[in-house]
Amino acid sequence: MQIMTDFFGPVQVDESEIITFVSEVPGFPEARRFILLPFGEGIPFWSFQSIDQPECAFVVTNPFWIDTDYVFELPESAKEQLGIQETAQVAVYTTVTLREPFQESTTNLRAPFVMETQRRQAKQIILDETYANRRMIGSLTEVGGR
């Protein structure tokens, strides 16, 4: 299927790669289905693009590349909603706010998107104040770390 994207214009996507949110993404009640679109080979960011609401797209990254000690307990209710049985079924992404200069860009470690990777269902989790909602990403410029 072809979709219109905020960053790339029209893009052909495989429907088997669609990620469905089991609950509302705060501020975007119509956006339930998303696709992850890489910005390029080796670039540690993706566009988390809504299929339902083309103007809704987030730049996301892997938070474990930002903070190697990043860890949180997923609430049981979220595990049940997403059908998570084991950690190997989970992918985590955090939104990025791009700034000038780039090194001052931040990511929100307090509100990650958690995805069950087999059924491709996701949910945004709001954590306690252990993690900042504006953590500087510093010099993250390649997949896997700094």
Short mmCIF file of C-alpha atoms in Angstrom, two decimals, residues 17-145:
data_model
loop_
_atom_site.label_atom_id
_atom_site.label_comp_id
_atom_site.label_asym_id
_atom_site.label_seq_id
_atom_site.Cartn_x
_atom_site.Cartn_y
_atom_site.Cartn_z
CA GLU A 17 5.05 -4.08 8.91
CA ILE A 18 2.21 -1.92 10.25
CA ILE A 19 2.30 -1.32 14.00
CA THR A 20 -1.10 -0.91 15.68
CA PHE A 21 -1.49 1.03 18.91
CA VAL A 22 -3.74 -0.66 21.48
CA SER A 23 -4.43 2.69 23.12
CA GLU A 24 -4.45 6.31 22.04
CA VAL A 25 -1.20 8.14 21.39
CA PRO A 26 -1.66 11.24 23.58
CA GLY A 27 -2.70 14.18 21.41
CA PHE A 28 -3.37 12.04 18.32
CA PRO A 29 -6.64 10.14 18.88
CA GLU A 30 -7.07 9.28 15.18
CA ALA A 31 -3.56 7.86 14.76
CA ARG A 32 -3.61 4.14 15.57
CA ARG A 33 -1.56 2.54 12.79
CA PHE A 34 2.10 3.46 12.28
CA ILE A 35 5.11 2.36 10.28
CA LEU A 36 8.81 2.73 11.14
CA LEU A 37 10.73 4.29 8.25
CA PRO A 38 14.53 4.50 8.51
CA PHE A 39 16.19 7.79 7.64
CA GLY A 40 19.01 5.84 6.03
CA GLU A 41 21.58 3.10 6.40
CA GLY A 42 23.49 3.49 9.68
CA ILE A 43 21.46 6.50 10.85
CA PRO A 44 20.17 5.89 14.41
CA PHE A 45 16.77 7.50 13.84
CA TRP A 46 13.49 6.45 12.24
CA SER A 47 10.32 8.26 11.32
CA PHE A 48 7.45 6.76 13.30
CA GLN A 49 4.86 7.67 10.70
CA SER A 50 1.09 7.44 11.22
CA ILE A 51 -0.79 5.78 8.39
CA ASP A 52 -4.13 7.11 9.63
CA GLN A 53 -3.04 10.71 10.13
CA PRO A 54 -0.25 11.65 7.63
CA GLU A 55 0.66 14.88 9.47
CA CYS A 56 1.50 12.77 12.57
CA ALA A 57 5.11 11.57 12.49
CA PHE A 58 7.68 11.32 15.26
CA VAL A 59 11.43 11.04 14.98
CA VAL A 60 12.36 8.09 17.23
CA THR A 61 15.52 6.30 18.34
CA ASN A 62 16.61 3.33 20.38
CA PRO A 63 16.91 4.68 23.96
CA PHE A 64 19.50 2.06 24.89
CA TRP A 65 21.96 3.83 22.58
CA ILE A 66 21.44 7.02 24.62
CA ASP A 67 21.54 5.50 28.11
CA THR A 68 23.09 2.05 28.44
CA ASP A 69 21.62 1.79 31.96
CA TYR A 70 18.08 2.51 30.74
CA VAL A 71 15.73 -0.04 32.29
CA PHE A 72 12.13 -0.06 33.49
CA GLU A 73 9.51 -2.52 34.63
CA LEU A 74 6.65 -2.81 32.18
CA PRO A 75 3.30 -2.70 34.04
CA GLU A 76 1.36 -5.99 33.99
CA SER A 77 -1.59 -4.23 32.38
CA ALA A 78 0.63 -3.15 29.47
CA LYS A 79 2.03 -6.68 29.11
CA GLU A 80 -1.51 -8.04 28.93
CA GLN A 81 -2.65 -5.39 26.45
CA LEU A 82 0.30 -6.06 24.17
CA GLY A 83 0.37 -9.86 24.66
CA ILE A 84 3.98 -9.83 25.89
CA GLN A 85 5.21 -13.13 27.30
CA GLU A 86 8.97 -12.51 27.30
CA THR A 87 11.46 -9.68 26.89
CA ALA A 88 12.60 -10.95 23.50
CA GLN A 89 9.21 -9.86 22.11
CA VAL A 90 9.76 -6.21 23.01
CA ALA A 91 11.16 -3.24 21.12
CA VAL A 92 11.40 0.20 22.71
CA TYR A 93 11.62 3.58 20.99
CA THR A 94 11.71 7.11 22.35
CA THR A 95 10.75 10.31 20.61
CA VAL A 96 13.44 12.78 19.62
CA THR A 97 13.14 16.54 19.53
CA LEU A 98 15.65 17.86 17.01
CA ARG A 99 17.44 21.10 17.92
CA GLU A 100 20.18 23.33 16.57
CA PRO A 101 22.94 22.51 17.13
CA PHE A 102 22.18 18.82 16.73
CA GLN A 103 24.04 17.85 19.94
CA GLU A 104 21.37 19.70 21.93
CA SER A 105 18.60 17.47 20.56
CA THR A 106 16.75 15.54 23.24
CA THR A 107 14.83 12.31 23.67
CA ASN A 108 12.00 11.55 26.04
CA LEU A 109 13.07 8.61 28.19
CA ARG A 110 10.02 9.03 30.45
CA ALA A 111 7.43 8.14 27.80
CA PRO A 112 8.74 5.34 25.55
CA PHE A 113 6.79 3.58 22.81
CA VAL A 114 6.81 -0.14 23.67
CA MET A 115 6.11 -2.59 20.86
CA GLU A 116 5.35 -6.30 20.89
CA THR A 117 7.35 -7.39 17.87
CA GLN A 118 5.42 -10.48 16.69
CA ARG A 119 1.86 -9.13 16.63
CA ARG A 120 3.24 -5.61 16.07
CA GLN A 121 1.12 -3.96 18.73
CA ALA A 122 2.34 -0.91 20.61
CA LYS A 123 1.57 1.40 23.47
CA GLN A 124 3.10 4.54 24.90
CA ILE A 125 4.09 3.99 28.53
CA ILE A 126 4.44 6.89 30.96
CA LEU A 127 7.14 6.10 33.53
CA ASP A 128 7.75 7.72 36.89
CA GLU A 129 10.26 10.55 37.23
CA THR A 130 13.30 8.27 37.24
CA TYR A 131 14.03 9.32 33.68
CA ALA A 132 14.03 12.78 32.12
CA ASN A 133 11.58 13.77 29.46
CA ARG A 134 14.39 15.80 27.83
CA ARG A 135 17.57 13.78 27.86
CA MET A 136 20.26 15.22 25.59
CA ILE A 137 21.27 12.78 22.87
CA GLY A 138 24.73 14.32 22.59
CA SER A 139 26.82 12.94 19.80
CA LEU A 140 24.62 9.98 18.80
CA THR A 141 25.15 9.87 15.08
CA GLU A 142 25.33 6.20 14.18
CA VAL A 143 23.43 3.00 14.89
CA GLY A 144 24.55 1.34 18.08
CA GLY A 145 25.93 4.25 19.98
#
